[in-house]
Coordinates of C-alpha atoms in Angstrom, one line a residue:
M346 CA 125.8 -75.2 67.1
K347 CA 128.8 -73.8 65.5
Q348 CA 131.3 -72.2 67.5
V349 CA 134.2 -70.5 66.9
V350 CA 137.2 -69.7 68.6
N351 CA 139.3 -66.6 67.8
V352 CA 142.6 -66.2 69.5
Q353 CA 143.9 -63.0 68.5
N354 CA 147.0 -61.2 69.3
D355 CA 145.6 -59.5 72.1
G356 CA 145.5 -63.0 73.8
I357 CA 141.6 -63.0 74.3
M358 CA 138.9 -66.1 73.0
R359 CA 136.7 -64.4 70.7
I360 CA 133.4 -66.6 70.1
M361 CA 130.8 -66.7 67.5
E362 CA 128.2 -69.4 67.2
V363 CA 125.5 -70.8 65.0
N364 CA 122.9 -73.0 66.1
E365 CA 121.6 -76.2 63.5
E366 CA 118.6 -78.4 63.9
N367 CA 119.0 -82.0 65.4
E368 CA 122.3 -80.5 66.9
E369 CA 123.3 -82.5 69.8
C370 CA 122.8 -79.9 73.1
I371 CA 119.3 -79.4 72.1
T372 CA 118.5 -76.9 75.3
Q373 CA 117.9 -73.6 75.7
S374 CA 121.4 -73.5 77.1
D375 CA 122.6 -75.2 74.4
G376 CA 125.3 -72.5 73.7
E377 CA 126.2 -71.8 77.6
W378 CA 126.5 -75.7 78.0
C379 CA 128.9 -76.1 75.1
L380 CA 130.5 -72.8 75.5
S381 CA 131.4 -73.5 78.9
R382 CA 133.0 -76.8 77.9
V383 CA 135.4 -74.3 75.5
S384 CA 136.8 -72.7 78.4
D385 CA 135.7 -73.4 81.8
A386 CA 132.3 -74.0 83.2
R387 CA 133.3 -72.0 86.2
I388 CA 134.6 -69.0 84.7
E389 CA 132.0 -69.0 81.8
N390 CA 132.3 -65.8 79.7
L391 CA 129.3 -65.8 78.2
D392 CA 129.1 -62.2 77.1
N393 CA 131.6 -63.0 74.5
Y394 CA 130.2 -64.3 71.5
I395 CA 128.1 -63.7 68.9
H396 CA 124.5 -65.3 68.2
S397 CA 123.3 -65.4 64.3
P398 CA 120.4 -63.8 64.1
N399 CA 119.0 -66.3 61.8
A400 CA 119.9 -69.6 63.3
G401 CA 117.5 -71.6 65.8
A402 CA 115.3 -74.8 66.2
N403 CA 114.3 -74.3 62.2
T404 CA 117.5 -73.1 60.7
T405 CA 118.7 -75.2 57.2
I406 CA 121.3 -76.9 56.2
Y407 CA 122.3 -74.2 54.3
V408 CA 122.4 -71.7 57.0
V409 CA 125.0 -74.0 58.8
V410 CA 126.9 -74.4 55.4
A411 CA 126.6 -70.4 55.1
G412 CA 128.5 -70.2 59.0
I413 CA 130.9 -72.7 58.4
L414 CA 132.0 -71.1 55.0
W415 CA 131.9 -67.8 56.8
T416 CA 134.8 -69.0 59.5
G417 CA 136.5 -70.1 56.3
A418 CA 136.8 -66.2 55.0
Q419 CA 138.1 -64.8 57.7
D420 CA 141.8 -63.7 57.6
V421 CA 142.2 -64.5 61.5
K422 CA 143.2 -68.4 62.4
G423 CA 140.7 -69.4 64.2
I424 CA 139.4 -72.5 66.0
V425 CA 135.4 -74.0 64.8
S426 CA 134.2 -76.2 67.2
I427 CA 130.9 -78.3 65.6
S428 CA 128.8 -79.8 68.2
L429 CA 126.1 -81.2 65.5
G430 CA 125.9 -84.4 63.3
G431 CA 123.6 -86.3 60.7
S432 CA 123.7 -88.5 58.1
Q433 CA 126.2 -87.4 54.8
N434 CA 126.2 -84.2 53.6
Q435 CA 128.4 -83.7 50.6
L436 CA 127.5 -79.9 50.5
I437 CA 128.7 -79.9 55.1
N438 CA 131.7 -81.8 54.3
L439 CA 132.7 -79.5 51.3
A440 CA 132.0 -76.6 53.1
V441 CA 134.7 -78.3 56.2
Y442 CA 137.3 -78.6 53.6
L443 CA 137.0 -75.8 52.2
T444 CA 137.6 -74.1 55.4
Y445 CA 140.2 -76.1 56.8
N446 CA 142.0 -75.6 53.1
N447 CA 141.8 -72.1 54.5
G448 CA 143.2 -72.5 57.6
Q449 CA 140.9 -73.0 59.8
F450 CA 140.7 -76.0 62.8
L451 CA 137.9 -77.5 62.9
A452 CA 136.7 -80.1 66.3
V453 CA 134.0 -82.2 65.3
A454 CA 131.5 -84.2 67.4
A455 CA 131.2 -88.3 65.8
G456 CA 128.4 -88.2 67.0
N457 CA 126.1 -90.6 69.2
E458 CA 124.7 -93.0 66.9
K459 CA 127.2 -96.1 68.2
R460 CA 127.9 -96.4 64.3
S461 CA 131.0 -95.4 62.4
A462 CA 131.7 -91.9 62.2
C463 CA 132.5 -92.0 58.7
S464 CA 128.9 -92.4 58.0
S465 CA 127.6 -89.0 59.5
S466 CA 128.8 -85.3 58.7
P467 CA 130.1 -83.4 59.4
A468 CA 132.6 -86.1 61.5
S469 CA 133.5 -87.8 58.0
A470 CA 134.7 -84.6 56.3
R471 CA 137.9 -83.9 54.7
G472 CA 140.1 -81.7 57.3
A473 CA 137.8 -82.5 60.5
F474 CA 139.1 -83.2 63.5
T475 CA 136.9 -85.9 64.8
V476 CA 136.2 -85.9 68.4
A477 CA 135.0 -89.2 70.1
A478 CA 133.8 -89.3 73.8
S479 CA 135.5 -91.6 76.9
N480 CA 134.1 -92.5 80.1
Y481 CA 135.3 -92.3 83.4
T482 CA 137.2 -95.8 82.6
N483 CA 139.1 -93.7 79.8
E484 CA 137.1 -96.2 77.4
L485 CA 135.0 -95.4 74.1
A486 CA 131.7 -94.4 75.8
S487 CA 128.7 -97.0 75.2
F488 CA 126.9 -93.6 73.0
T489 CA 130.0 -93.0 71.0
N490 CA 130.9 -93.2 67.3
F491 CA 133.7 -94.3 66.4
G492 CA 135.7 -96.1 63.8
N493 CA 138.7 -94.4 61.2
C494 CA 137.3 -91.3 60.6
V495 CA 138.1 -90.3 64.2
D496 CA 140.9 -88.7 65.1
I497 CA 140.7 -88.8 68.9
I498 CA 139.1 -89.8 71.8
S499 CA 137.7 -86.9 74.5
P500 CA 135.7 -87.1 77.8
G501 CA 132.4 -86.7 77.3
T502 CA 130.3 -88.9 79.7
K503 CA 128.7 -86.6 82.7
C504 CA 130.2 -83.2 82.0
L505 CA 130.4 -80.6 84.4
L506 CA 128.5 -77.6 82.7
A507 CA 127.5 -74.1 83.2
N508 CA 123.8 -73.6 83.3
S509 CA 122.2 -70.2 83.2
T510 CA 119.0 -70.8 84.4
T511 CA 120.0 -71.5 87.9
G512 CA 123.0 -70.3 87.9
G513 CA 124.7 -73.3 89.2
F514 CA 125.9 -76.2 86.8
S515 CA 124.3 -78.9 84.7
H516 CA 125.7 -82.4 83.6
A517 CA 125.2 -83.9 80.3
S518 CA 127.0 -86.6 78.1
G519 CA 127.5 -86.4 74.2
T520 CA 130.6 -86.1 71.9
S521 CA 129.3 -82.8 72.2
M522 CA 130.6 -82.1 75.5
A523 CA 133.7 -83.6 74.3
T524 CA 134.1 -81.6 71.2
P525 CA 134.3 -78.3 72.9
L526 CA 136.7 -79.8 75.2
V527 CA 139.7 -80.7 72.4
A528 CA 138.7 -76.9 71.3
G529 CA 139.5 -75.3 74.1
V530 CA 143.1 -77.0 74.2
A531 CA 143.5 -76.1 70.3
A532 CA 142.5 -72.3 71.0
I533 CA 145.0 -72.5 74.1
L534 CA 147.7 -74.0 71.4
L535 CA 146.8 -71.4 68.7
G536 CA 147.1 -68.6 71.1
K537 CA 150.8 -69.7 71.7
N538 CA 152.0 -70.1 68.2
S539 CA 149.4 -68.1 66.0
S540 CA 151.3 -69.4 62.4
L541 CA 150.4 -73.3 63.4
T542 CA 148.6 -74.8 60.4
P543 CA 145.3 -76.8 60.7
D544 CA 147.8 -80.2 60.2
Q545 CA 150.6 -79.3 62.9
M546 CA 147.3 -78.4 65.3
T547 CA 146.6 -82.1 64.7
E548 CA 149.7 -83.5 65.4
L549 CA 150.8 -81.2 68.0
L550 CA 146.7 -82.5 69.8
I551 CA 147.7 -85.9 69.2
N552 CA 150.6 -85.5 70.7
V553 CA 149.2 -83.5 73.8
F554 CA 146.5 -86.1 74.9
M555 CA 149.2 -88.6 74.7
N556 CA 151.6 -87.1 76.7
L557 CA 148.3 -87.0 78.8
L558 CA 147.5 -90.5 78.6
F559 CA 150.6 -92.0 79.3
T560 CA 151.5 -90.0 82.1
V561 CA 148.2 -90.8 83.8
S562 CA 149.0 -94.0 83.1

């Protein structure tokens, strides 16, 4: 799944998504799950997104690439949250880099294979802000990818998520859960200062999370 959070001058987050096979939110509620991590499981606004009509279980890599490139073509800066992954793919990595180079910030799941994130796409892409998952003790989760391609670690174990089927809540683990949380923080930062570049966002996010870490410690 690819989600785009555009924060415009009216302060409203507008979320668009594209699904892709092999995504890690693999349930009927995948959209609600990741979207509720961007904002809050208790106040999630599921009416505030656009679903790609050609996306779904049989979606191809080319549809995902087209979706990523579409975000890069927008004249409004936004946050792209990508909760999917697979083996290295030059086309996906190029799409991520071109989108980043056009001013969009891309938060990308590191993957759940317990290996180097540098062996996966889009986690290994230039311009991706790659997110690994932590557990309750602020250590790497047992499932998460890791390594030099990881930029930050975010809570991703037994996360509270909205469940549209029951009207209540669910729990799930994965870097797919960790990534939208980072995207939500990034959206707040961009909402405060719409002139921020992706590199400035990266620096700010690392500083924010480091300050939180030392405050908790």
